[in-house]
Each structure stands twice: as structure tokens, then as C-alpha cells.
Amino acid sequence: GRMVASVVATDQAFVLRNGSVYTMAPSQPYASALCVAGGRIQAVGGDEAVMRSSCAAKVAASAGAASRVVDLAGATVIPGLTDSHAHIMYESARRLRADLLESALPADAVRRASEWARSNPELVKAAGGWVQGFGWDQTKWPGGAFPTRKDLDTMFPDVPVLLEQLSGHACWINSKALEVVSADIPATGDPEGGHIERDTSGKPTGILSDGAMYLVLRHIRPYTVAHVDKALTTVLHEFASLGLTGVHDFDALDPDLKLYQQRIARGDFTLRVYAAIRGGAGGGSPDDPFIKTEDGLLTKRTVKFFSDGAMGSWSAAMLKPYNDKPGVSGTLVYTPDTFRSNVTAWAAKGYQIATHAIGDAANRQVLDVYEELLKERQSNTSDLRWRVEHAQILSAEDLPRFAALGVIPSMQPSHVAADLAYAEARLGEERVSRSYAWRTLLGTGVTALPFGSDFPTAGSIPPLLGIHAAVTRETAEGVPSGGWFPEQRVTREQAIKGYTVDAAFASFREKELGKLQLGFLADLVIFDRDLMTVDSPLLLNATVLGTIVGGHVVYAANASTSAAAAGLAGLVPPRARNFHHPREGPKTQAFKKAVGPAASWWRTYTEDAREDGRAEDEDGVEEEFV
């Protein structure tokens, strides 16, 4: 497909007609045409009405007028899709290491790492001679045991290797790596906030988790900005080809934001980013200034806290112990007092508060503190739009509190597809029935239910995977048939609303994003089939014909795909470069597992539940990627 290098402020006027347009605006839900000028929607309605508009007259008077009226030949148009919870630079970092996601055995992971190292000598050299990879997951291997350094030594006797586990909470190293970092590894016991697996004689086996990973990671030379920038280019192209026009970017670091701003300045950024920086230990300061670029491509006004860990590692905080680990009920990161003082400090400076909460105990603590502070403020609380990220397992008493408090649950539909294999064993049927409870939350009257994927830590990029999971409660392969707790399924419209209208509301932009209506920003995506009516399994086959951000075509499928794609390609200005996709297209990708590869950016190493202030000192973080 053709990619456009940038979203810039040139005034490109055009008409899209003979389409099936879902505006998501209740006042005028359907249309067949729209006219765009100055980056905004200037007319929307039937073909004839739009062709009579002053906007269409402007198009008719412009150079190359004929090519500026695109016949969509019945293709479907919806507002641009926004992922309400993801990690853009984690995803970029993932492109700089061996992909071990599909490895079926330890030996298979080792083979993939070896092939990657052979074909990417410049990346090995850039990392100071280290071979890096991630995405392996021992729970998918026969026996489910952790691998050891001996498994790696057969193929890597004399280069250091670090392969990160899918969750981002553990790594696997070889004997050479152990030798390089030996001075930092305690002879017995564990470093604070981490764990070193040892054999019966007390020697490290090659598996280090959480805080212990840092002992090795600090020996690996970080990639340069040029490497990271190139990886980001690939990722931005992929977003555009999959219909993503916006991302709420969680845990964004200063160097990430600087890189986005540099790209915006050079006209090389094709996405709207709503960034959330990290609060708490190793995070930013409430005095950090907000960011809002003139073109609306980058906004920073949100802070994110972690209240607990993850269900996969039994660290999500539960009110009662896990069914498959009696005596273990996860970990709360904060005492209520510490959490309250953190939230108070950031809220006082006007930051929107967003808190990661997965277990029912964590969700309760967050809602309790939010409620107390919101009552003190006595303002219309929904104007603050505080968010709970994941809101995954909720007690019956807490389900109605989101709506009552005007708090936004920000959820990831594809997590259901990823977790359904083990969630019931871990939680038991009663608790599981109150997990990922989208329909119940909608029924309580929540102000918004924004949807996202949490790529790459717990999901992958294609928004259609999330839409499919939301309407089916099945994996991409259609398991279980009829859906897992199908009473929680949502309608097509609600699923798309989660990626459009509700994502816009959760980022304070509902007056200009999320709908195709007069005066709104022209962010839209064109699909080859009707997402509202096509059979559920076929949702994953839908192909993006074109993606438009701020009135600029940032992606057009190959002209041979369809007449609509050819017409959209004609809107691409001549100065735009032609990019080729290095990876397979969205269709084949969508059938890959809904679980994406591991996060691998420095900040993940403090992500597991830990007391505030006990997290590894992250001072070196910013310099690493500047």
C-alpha cells in the first residue's frame, strides 16, 4: 500500500461519495458521502446534497478536480479507530529483537534467536554484542517448566543472550551472559523486588524475574535513537494500514514524547497520540507541563498509576485467594494513604488520573480513593474523567460504582480471548462471571467504555481483533463457539463506539473526534466490507482500503485492490514517499494469536506489583533512549 509521509497543514479538499458511511453521530447516523477541507469535515449526507455543498464547489474549483471526487463503490466508512490503551514505544522496541512468540519448545525459541542473530548482525553489534529476543512463554510448552541457560548454551556458547518472557516479567539468559554480569549477581538470595531461579546447588539456572532482570539489562547497550526512530516508522505504517488513527499511549517517557515532537516538526507523524506519563516511584513529577501540539497530533495531560500486578503472574490483587494458588491473593502496590496522596498531588495540577487495576481488591481500593477525593472536590466529577485501566475483575458491589462516580472503565476486549483458557481455573466460576463485564457496566450507565488492546504487553495491534472479541467473546479461531460468558457480549455499534466516540470522550476530545459530523476533524477509515452487518468470523477478514488523519490520506491499499483504493491513492500528494510493508498484511496478522509479544522497554521492569518507593531506581531511564 502507499503510505504518506506526514500529516501537514496543507489544505487538501476532496469528496468521498457512493459509500456506506456510519457517522456514529446520533443526529445523522448514516450518509453516503462527505466533503473534507482544511482537515475537517465540511459536509456529510447523501451524494447529491454533498455535491451541492460549498465544500464540493471548492473541490470543483481546485487543481486536478476530477481526481478529488472519489467513488467509494459501496465501501464502508467509519470514524478513525483509536486504541485507548497501548504502548507505542514498547511496540517499536519489540521490532529490534528476535520474535519468539510462536516458539513451541525451548529448542525452537533458541533456533529462532539464532536465526535472528545471523540475519541482524548490525542490531547485535549496536547492543554491544548481546543477542536479544522476546515473546517466549513456557506455559505454552509441554510440561510448562522454565527453560535453563543450558538450553541456550548449545547454540550460543560464547555470545551473551537475553530472551525476555512474554509478560515482560522474566528473562532467560545463557552461561556467557551470566559470566558477563557475575559481579552483580548475589551468591545467595534475591535482589529487592526480584527473583533469581537457582538449581539445587544454588547456581542460577538462567531465569531472572522482575527486579532481578535489571542486574543483566544494565549491561546491554541501548539502541540509538536512529534505530528506535526507524522501528517507530515501521510501527506507524502498520497502525495506518490497520485503520488506527489514534492511540492513548501509556507510560510514555520523555524521550518518547521528544521523538514524537521531532517527527511532528519534520512532518513525519501519522497518528494522534494521547500520552499518559507514569506517576509514583521512578515516574514523572506533577509539575511537568502539559503538551498539546497545534495540529492536535500530540496531547499529554494524564498520569498513570499501577495499583496491582497481573492475573497471569498471580500478582493482581484479589479480595479472596486464587483458586489455583490457595493462600495467594496478589499484591496491592500502595497503601490507601500513599495512593491518596499521589492522586491528590497530580490532580491538584490538573492531570487526568488513570490507574491500572486488574484484581477486585485493586479495583475496590482505586474506587474508594477516587470516591473520597471526588466527593471532596464536589465538582461535576465526570468532567474530570478519571479512568481505571483494565477494570478486569470487579466485585458485585463495585460494578455500579463507575457510573455513580462518573469514572471511566478503559477495557481491552482481546484480553478475554487471551485469558479465557486459564481464567476460570484461577478465579473460579463466580468471580469469572464478573470479569471483563462490558455489558454489565454498560447497563449501569457508565459515561463511556473506551476499548483498546494493550499492545504489545497483552495484545496485538489490529483493532478488528478487539472488535471481534467484543462482539463474540471468542478467540480469533472462534473458541469457545457461542462465546465465553456470552451475556457480556456487546453490539457492533457499542464495540465500534468503544474505539471512536468513547475513546474521544476519555481523552476530552468528543467535540472534534470520534464522529463524522460537521466541523469534526477528518480522521476516518475505509473498509472493504460493512463492519456492522458482516458475519462475525468475517470481521477478521475485513481489509482497510484507506486511512485518513486530519484530512490526509496516510494509507491507501494497493490501487489494484479496488476502485476505492485507486481513488484514494490518487489523493496522495506527489511529494509523499511510497512505502512498502515489511510485514504481512492485516488479514494474515489478524489470525495470529490475540496475545502479542512481550513489552521490552526499560520501564516494564518495575511494572509488577511492588510497594511504592521500592521500585528499582530508574534514574538511567531517560538517558538510555535519548
XYZ file of C-alpha atoms in Angstrom:
626
model
C 0.000 0.000 0.000
C 1.011 3.609 -0.441
C 1.947 5.453 2.689
C 2.002 9.171 3.121
C 4.942 10.570 4.979
C 3.084 13.098 7.029
C 0.055 14.909 8.275
C 0.819 18.519 7.428
C -1.251 21.662 7.323
C -1.686 21.887 3.559
C -5.318 22.345 2.655
C -6.405 19.306 0.746
C -10.070 19.323 -0.248
C -11.837 16.211 -1.563
C -15.153 14.390 -1.697
C -15.805 10.729 -0.886
C -19.114 9.552 -2.398
C -21.187 6.438 -3.135
C -20.115 4.851 0.150
C -21.795 3.441 3.220
C -20.904 5.963 5.935
C -21.521 5.233 9.614
C -21.054 8.616 11.266
C -21.537 7.485 14.926
C -23.459 10.766 15.328
C -26.992 10.069 16.649
C -28.401 13.134 14.854
C -27.421 11.695 11.434
C -26.208 8.105 11.814
C -25.903 7.224 8.108
C -24.689 9.016 4.995
C -23.254 8.084 1.613
C -20.846 10.983 1.078
C -18.704 13.547 2.826
C -16.545 16.503 1.839
C -13.288 17.370 3.590
C -11.398 20.676 3.514
C -8.904 22.242 5.908
C -8.508 18.904 7.676
C -12.146 18.877 8.820
C -15.488 17.515 7.669
C -17.337 20.343 5.895
C -20.310 18.405 4.517
C -21.841 14.996 5.228
C -25.034 13.423 3.854
C -26.409 11.936 0.642
C -24.320 12.137 -2.558
C -26.428 14.874 -4.109
C -26.562 17.069 -1.036
C -22.795 16.805 -0.523
C -22.082 17.528 -4.217
C -24.173 20.731 -3.899
C -22.234 21.917 -0.800
C -19.869 24.900 -0.811
C -17.104 22.450 0.136
C -17.727 20.439 -3.064
C -17.717 23.693 -5.047
C -14.274 24.380 -3.606
C -13.131 20.906 -4.706
C -14.534 21.508 -8.217
C -12.548 24.726 -8.474
C -9.254 23.158 -7.346
C -6.429 21.779 -9.469
C -6.982 18.174 -10.550
C -10.619 18.445 -9.509
C -11.619 15.197 -11.246
C -9.299 13.108 -9.104
C -10.579 14.830 -5.943
C -14.011 13.206 -6.076
C -13.501 9.577 -5.058
C -16.143 6.969 -5.882
C -16.075 4.534 -2.945
C -18.093 1.966 -4.913
C -20.048 0.969 -1.811
C -17.086 0.697 0.588
C -17.773 1.369 4.294
C -16.536 4.496 6.080
C -16.342 4.826 9.873
C -14.599 7.347 12.137
C -10.877 6.642 12.628
C -10.262 3.942 15.238
C -8.408 4.812 18.460
C -6.725 2.258 20.724
C -7.456 3.557 24.235
C -4.632 1.706 25.995
C -1.362 0.710 24.371
C 2.404 1.254 24.469
C 3.740 2.644 21.199
C 7.432 2.598 22.047
C 7.265 -0.883 23.618
C 5.872 -1.989 20.279
C 8.723 -0.231 18.482
C 11.289 -1.830 20.810
C 9.811 -5.226 20.016
C 10.863 -4.757 16.370
C 14.511 -4.576 17.424
C 14.706 -8.077 18.943
C 14.089 -11.672 17.883
C 10.370 -12.547 17.821
C 9.845 -15.722 19.880
C 6.061 -15.536 20.067
C 5.388 -18.677 18.075
C 8.085 -20.879 19.691
C 6.684 -24.281 20.608
C 9.630 -25.570 22.704
C 12.786 -24.146 24.336
C 14.898 -25.500 21.452
C 12.575 -23.763 18.980
C 12.998 -20.419 20.765
C 16.793 -20.891 20.717
C 16.705 -21.665 16.984
C 14.638 -18.528 16.262
C 17.028 -16.385 18.294
C 19.970 -17.873 16.432
C 18.409 -17.210 13.005
C 17.567 -13.651 14.032
C 21.133 -13.017 15.232
C 22.501 -14.316 11.917
C 20.270 -12.019 9.871
C 20.616 -8.925 12.112
C 24.337 -8.584 12.868
C 24.074 -4.774 12.974
C 21.482 -4.903 15.795
C 23.629 -7.377 17.756
C 26.604 -5.064 17.296
C 24.556 -1.991 18.289
C 23.598 -3.741 21.568
C 27.278 -4.269 22.397
C 27.341 -7.866 21.165
C 24.214 -9.049 23.005
C 21.602 -11.187 21.245
C 18.118 -10.176 22.405
C 14.678 -11.614 21.855
C 11.312 -11.876 23.480
C 7.892 -13.416 23.420
C 8.602 -16.959 24.700
C 6.034 -18.393 27.121
C 6.759 -21.607 28.997
C 3.076 -22.088 29.837
C 2.506 -22.961 26.166
C 5.300 -25.585 26.170
C 4.873 -29.273 27.064
C 5.392 -29.607 30.822
C 5.269 -25.831 31.348
C 8.653 -25.687 33.133
C 11.030 -22.741 32.829
C 13.918 -23.287 30.371
C 17.545 -23.051 31.609
C 20.787 -21.467 30.466
C 21.955 -24.909 29.303
C 19.217 -24.890 26.647
C 20.763 -21.685 25.265
C 24.409 -22.725 25.624
C 24.199 -25.370 22.889
C 23.725 -22.722 20.178
C 25.257 -19.766 21.991
C 28.428 -20.937 23.739
C 30.274 -17.615 23.560
C 27.923 -14.660 22.945
C 25.733 -13.241 25.720
C 21.985 -13.780 25.167
C 18.916 -12.355 26.917
C 15.455 -13.556 25.867
C 12.519 -11.910 27.549
C 9.352 -13.741 28.557
C 6.026 -12.741 27.002
C 4.797 -10.968 30.153
C 7.874 -8.737 30.367
C 8.291 -10.006 33.955
C 11.044 -12.614 33.418
C 14.106 -13.224 31.248
C 16.194 -16.213 30.230
C 19.965 -15.834 29.841
C 22.833 -18.127 28.836
C 26.024 -19.018 30.733
C 28.060 -16.421 28.828
C 25.613 -13.671 29.909
C 25.832 -14.938 33.490
C 29.621 -14.716 33.275
C 29.470 -11.118 31.956
C 27.199 -9.970 34.809
C 28.522 -12.307 37.520
C 29.792 -9.466 39.719
C 26.214 -8.154 40.055
C 24.531 -11.479 40.887
C 24.301 -12.156 44.640
C 25.788 -15.515 45.675
C 22.598 -16.371 47.528
C 19.142 -14.874 47.834
C 17.375 -12.304 45.667
C 17.710 -8.611 44.895
C 14.897 -6.385 46.142
C 11.690 -6.769 44.154
C 13.088 -9.611 42.054
C 13.885 -13.315 41.986
C 16.765 -15.466 40.681
C 15.854 -19.093 39.925
C 18.571 -21.436 41.269
C 19.313 -25.158 40.939
C 19.748 -27.495 43.929
C 23.382 -26.442 44.319
C 22.381 -22.756 44.462
C 23.698 -21.817 40.987
C 21.457 -19.531 38.865
C 19.530 -21.537 36.247
C 19.357 -18.591 33.829
C 15.844 -17.321 34.728
C 15.569 -13.935 36.434
C 12.314 -12.161 37.186
C 11.213 -8.575 37.786
C 13.819 -6.541 39.747
C 16.496 -9.186 39.088
C 16.256 -8.602 35.319
C 17.754 -5.153 35.801
C 21.027 -6.744 37.024
C 21.537 -8.011 33.464
C 19.737 -5.331 31.457
C 22.035 -2.568 32.623
C 24.931 -4.358 30.900
C 23.254 -4.221 27.480
C 23.980 -1.169 25.375
C 20.722 0.620 24.476
C 19.875 1.134 20.821
C 20.410 4.582 19.351
C 17.596 6.987 18.574
C 18.150 6.254 14.865
C 17.343 2.564 15.436
C 14.311 3.395 17.550
C 13.094 6.021 15.062
C 13.311 3.535 12.202
C 11.347 0.957 14.211
C 8.718 3.619 15.020
C 8.366 4.355 11.285
C 7.503 0.696 10.667
C 5.000 0.708 13.517
C 3.288 3.938 12.371
C 2.828 2.449 8.894
C 1.322 -0.651 10.392
C -1.124 1.397 12.501
C -2.284 3.271 9.392
C -2.692 0.054 7.375
C -4.911 -1.389 10.140
C -7.180 1.657 10.474
C -5.732 3.087 13.696
C -5.758 6.886 13.634
C -5.167 7.380 17.367
C -3.544 5.726 20.374
C -3.725 6.504 24.085
C -0.039 5.882 24.785
C 0.543 4.700 28.354
C 3.840 5.008 30.261
C 5.246 7.409 27.670
C 8.745 8.547 28.648
C 10.221 11.978 27.984
C 12.435 10.690 25.139
C 9.345 9.119 23.522
C 7.483 12.437 23.637
C 10.544 14.262 22.279
C 10.777 11.811 19.406
C 7.067 12.304 18.578
C 7.530 16.092 18.667
C 10.580 15.914 16.386
C 8.649 13.809 13.896
C 5.662 16.158 14.041
C 8.015 19.094 13.383
C 9.506 17.356 10.349
C 6.027 16.402 9.073
C 6.513 12.683 9.595
C 3.849 11.624 12.087
C 0.611 9.951 11.004
C -1.182 9.343 14.300
C -2.983 11.214 17.087
C -1.337 10.378 20.390
C -2.897 10.976 23.786
C 0.004 10.300 26.148
C -0.091 9.244 29.800
C 3.103 9.534 31.813
C 3.850 7.371 34.805
C 3.332 8.573 38.386
C 4.684 7.005 41.558
C 8.228 5.700 42.034
C 10.504 6.304 39.065
C 7.762 8.332 37.374
C 7.373 11.974 36.389
C 6.512 14.994 38.508
C 3.113 16.707 38.861
C 4.922 19.921 37.882
C 5.741 18.527 34.425
C 3.987 20.774 31.882
C 1.114 19.553 29.728
C 1.729 19.145 25.974
C -0.753 19.981 23.234
C 0.658 20.471 19.755
C -1.081 22.960 17.486
C -2.145 20.296 14.968
C -3.689 18.209 17.763
C -1.423 15.241 16.998
C 0.101 15.030 20.498
C -1.508 15.713 23.866
C -0.128 14.957 27.335
C -2.358 15.649 30.345
C -2.752 12.239 32.005
C -0.839 10.374 34.700
C -0.937 6.610 35.187
C -0.529 4.669 38.419
C -0.286 0.922 38.986
C -2.457 -0.417 41.794
C -1.618 -4.113 41.321
C 0.088 -6.618 39.009
C -1.339 -9.118 36.513
C -3.528 -12.200 36.755
C -1.056 -14.327 34.749
C 1.595 -13.990 37.484
C -0.932 -14.205 40.377
C 0.014 -10.614 41.297
C -3.374 -8.997 40.525
C -4.770 -8.073 43.971
C -7.825 -10.163 44.906
C -10.256 -9.869 47.836
C -10.021 -13.677 48.302
C -7.137 -16.029 47.373
C -6.726 -17.511 43.886
C -8.451 -20.856 43.301
C -5.292 -22.426 41.870
C -2.908 -20.912 44.474
C -4.623 -21.044 47.876
C -3.032 -18.587 50.278
C -2.003 -16.229 47.460
C -4.188 -13.223 46.741
C -1.851 -10.909 44.822
C -0.286 -7.641 45.870
C -1.522 -4.089 46.239
C 1.185 -1.639 45.174
C 0.030 1.127 47.520
C -1.454 1.602 50.943
C -4.666 3.663 50.602
C -2.865 6.655 52.168
C 0.061 6.597 49.740
C -2.249 6.183 46.770
C -4.466 9.032 48.006
C -1.528 11.426 48.415
C -0.173 10.525 44.960
C -3.534 11.107 43.263
C -4.091 14.341 45.215
C -0.724 15.793 44.160
C -1.287 15.154 40.440
C -4.969 16.096 40.439
C -4.075 19.432 42.066
C -2.028 20.259 38.948
C -4.920 19.381 36.634
C -3.742 15.956 35.458
C -6.344 13.382 34.462
C -5.852 10.332 36.701
C -5.725 6.820 35.187
C -4.950 3.766 37.328
C -4.132 0.196 36.295
C -6.371 -2.149 38.327
C -6.933 -5.801 37.438
C -7.968 -7.671 40.614
C -11.199 -6.967 42.517
C -9.246 -5.751 45.579
C -7.243 -3.304 43.469
C -10.372 -2.002 41.736
C -12.020 -1.510 45.126
C -9.053 0.430 46.518
C -8.933 2.679 43.454
C -12.692 3.337 43.518
C -12.583 4.027 47.284
C -9.828 6.618 46.928
C -11.386 8.154 43.801
C -14.754 8.409 45.567
C -13.291 10.101 48.619
C -11.334 12.657 46.563
C -14.143 13.304 44.095
C -16.569 13.972 46.970
C -14.090 16.454 48.455
C -13.877 18.269 45.131
C -17.682 18.408 44.853
C -17.355 19.316 41.203
C -19.163 17.514 38.432
C -16.887 14.516 38.687
C -17.439 13.282 35.146
C -15.720 16.479 33.951
C -12.509 15.151 35.492
C -12.938 11.860 33.616
C -10.738 9.808 35.913
C -10.094 6.379 34.441
C -9.498 2.829 35.621
C -7.325 0.950 33.130
C -8.366 -2.729 32.658
C -11.108 -2.794 35.382
C -10.891 -6.514 34.795
C -12.284 -8.353 37.842
C -14.960 -6.477 39.796
C -16.946 -7.453 42.873
C -20.730 -7.238 42.561
C -20.782 -4.211 44.913
C -18.220 -2.309 42.849
C -19.741 -2.812 39.377
C -22.279 0.075 39.713
C -19.759 2.496 41.254
C -18.134 3.517 37.946
C -21.369 5.032 36.660
C -22.245 6.548 40.038
C -18.861 8.306 40.275
C -18.507 9.267 36.617
C -15.323 7.121 36.462
C -14.385 5.623 33.079
C -13.533 1.903 32.831
C -10.985 1.592 29.993
C -11.029 -2.034 28.834
C -9.331 -4.383 26.365
C -11.718 -6.841 24.679
C -8.969 -9.075 23.289
C -7.843 -9.857 26.876
C -10.837 -12.176 27.036
C -9.525 -14.151 24.069
C -6.078 -14.267 25.686
C -7.186 -15.202 29.217
C -10.185 -17.474 28.789
C -8.025 -20.607 28.719
C -6.928 -20.211 32.346
C -9.100 -17.516 33.948
C -11.737 -19.892 35.298
C -9.207 -22.209 36.972
C -7.563 -19.176 38.533
C -10.677 -17.289 39.657
C -13.484 -19.840 39.916
C -16.788 -19.508 38.103
C -18.398 -16.950 40.403
C -15.580 -14.383 40.106
C -15.018 -15.072 36.437
C -18.643 -14.164 35.711
C -17.807 -10.653 36.985
C -14.706 -10.319 34.826
C -14.432 -8.312 31.615
C -18.053 -7.354 32.386
C -18.640 -4.960 29.478
C -22.373 -5.486 29.110
C -22.996 -5.191 32.859
C -21.013 -1.941 33.031
C -22.892 -0.510 30.037
C -26.130 -1.498 31.775
C -25.150 0.511 34.874
C -24.931 3.642 32.710
C -21.180 4.336 32.541
C -20.406 7.622 30.736
C -18.043 5.827 28.328
C -16.490 2.401 27.764
C -13.345 3.041 25.717
C -11.730 -0.048 24.163
C -8.093 -0.816 23.407
C -5.624 -3.688 23.098
C -2.696 -3.099 25.499
C -0.283 -3.965 22.690
C 2.352 -5.330 22.870
C 2.290 -6.481 26.530
C -1.058 -8.224 26.407
C -2.495 -7.785 22.942
C -1.639 -7.029 19.342
C -2.303 -4.060 17.093
C -5.256 -4.911 14.793
C -8.331 -3.116 16.208
C -10.531 -5.637 14.380
C -9.282 -8.297 16.819
C -10.701 -6.241 19.680
C -13.957 -5.535 17.852
C -14.305 -9.258 17.077
C -13.619 -10.251 20.716
C -16.088 -7.622 21.986
C -18.981 -8.868 19.859
C -18.253 -12.623 20.102
C -16.342 -13.264 23.383
C -14.421 -15.821 21.278
C -10.785 -16.152 20.231
C -9.861 -15.336 16.627
C -10.188 -19.077 15.961
C -13.818 -19.000 17.193
C -13.322 -20.698 20.588
C -15.484 -21.286 22.569
C -18.238 -21.410 19.986
C -21.035 -19.049 21.026
C -18.730 -17.099 23.318
C -17.332 -17.238 26.844
C -19.978 -15.799 29.226
C -21.800 -14.600 26.105
C -24.180 -12.442 28.164
C -21.298 -9.925 28.315
C -21.064 -9.536 24.504
C -21.719 -6.057 23.117
C -23.382 -4.967 19.863
C -21.398 -3.978 16.755
C -22.292 -0.373 17.378
C -21.115 -0.465 21.010
C -17.848 -2.142 20.015
C -17.098 0.493 17.361
C -18.232 3.239 19.746
C -15.566 1.990 22.192
C -12.875 2.690 19.567
C -14.366 6.019 18.404
C -16.880 8.077 20.422
C -15.887 6.698 23.847
C -12.147 6.886 23.146
C -12.656 10.548 22.200
C -14.635 11.242 25.395
C -11.970 9.562 27.564
C -9.416 11.965 26.056
C -11.598 15.140 26.306
C -11.973 15.397 22.520
C -15.569 14.367 21.949
C -16.317 17.741 20.356
C -13.943 17.100 17.439
C -13.095 13.393 17.273
C -14.924 10.061 17.203
C -17.789 11.055 14.867
C -18.091 12.028 11.221
C -20.038 15.215 11.661
C -19.826 18.830 10.583
C -16.702 20.610 11.831
C -15.102 17.455 13.274
C -11.513 16.519 12.407
C -11.349 14.349 9.287
C -9.994 11.154 10.875
C -11.624 8.205 9.155
C -11.073 4.704 7.872
C -12.497 2.967 4.796
C -13.116 -0.793 4.902
C -13.904 -3.157 2.048
C -16.962 -4.546 3.863
C -19.670 -3.455 6.263
C -18.461 -3.976 9.842
C -21.995 -3.530 11.165
C -23.545 -6.392 9.177
C -20.863 -8.891 8.063
C -20.897 -12.302 9.836
C -18.757 -12.197 12.982
C -15.997 -14.586 11.823
C -15.594 -12.480 8.669
C -14.880 -9.325 10.686
C -11.276 -10.528 10.833
C -11.127 -10.647 7.022
C -12.125 -7.013 6.583
C -9.415 -5.070 4.763
C -8.569 -1.407 5.198
C -8.737 0.369 1.824
C -7.648 3.718 3.176
C -6.922 5.666 6.355
C -7.209 9.436 6.690
C -5.867 11.559 9.560
C -6.637 15.270 9.679
C -7.800 15.203 6.051
C -4.610 13.498 4.810
C -4.543 10.037 3.307
C -1.941 8.295 5.481
C -2.573 4.888 3.948
C -4.102 3.692 0.694
C -4.254 -0.001 -0.177
C -2.683 -1.005 -3.480
C -4.684 0.536 -6.323
C -5.286 -2.948 -7.737
C -7.256 -3.881 -4.575
C -10.358 -1.915 -5.557
C -11.658 1.164 -7.329
C -11.973 2.923 -3.960
C -8.311 2.216 -3.122
C -7.244 3.500 -6.538
C -9.248 6.681 -5.979
C -7.750 7.220 -2.530
C -4.239 6.622 -3.855
C -4.977 9.476 -6.301
C -5.361 11.833 -3.314
C -1.848 11.090 -2.091
C 0.238 14.170 -2.893
C 3.208 13.605 -5.204
C 5.772 14.546 -2.537
C 4.691 11.603 -0.376
C 7.028 8.650 -0.450
C 5.878 5.225 -1.394
C 6.393 2.802 1.471
C 6.340 -0.971 1.195
C 5.132 -3.035 4.068
C 7.919 -5.129 5.507
C 5.398 -7.361 7.279
C 2.398 -9.344 6.137
C -0.883 -7.514 5.697
C -3.552 -7.047 8.348
C -5.567 -10.064 7.264
C -2.971 -12.720 7.994
C -1.866 -10.786 11.038
C -5.343 -10.721 12.481
C -5.366 -14.501 12.575
C -2.235 -14.593 14.678
C -2.899 -15.035 18.357
C -4.692 -12.187 20.043
C -1.834 -12.227 22.525
C 1.017 -10.017 21.352
C 4.668 -10.343 22.232
C 6.214 -9.027 25.368
C 6.901 -5.466 26.234
C 10.533 -4.631 26.261
C 11.143 -1.051 27.194
C 13.053 -0.282 30.387
C 10.013 0.725 32.360
C 8.461 -2.746 32.306
C 10.969 -3.908 34.859
C 9.181 -2.096 37.636
C 5.740 -2.998 36.425
C 4.928 -5.839 38.758
C 3.171 -5.031 41.975
C 5.616 -3.504 44.410
C 5.489 -1.115 47.328
C 5.695 2.484 46.236
C 9.278 3.682 46.623
C 10.715 0.177 46.451
C 10.844 0.069 42.684
C 14.288 -0.050 41.091
C 15.859 3.353 40.812
C 15.118 4.316 37.208
C 17.444 7.278 37.004
C 19.196 5.974 33.940
C 15.988 5.587 32.001
C 15.814 8.799 30.072
C 19.425 8.915 29.003
C 19.122 5.397 27.652
C 16.978 6.363 24.705
C 17.797 9.989 24.068
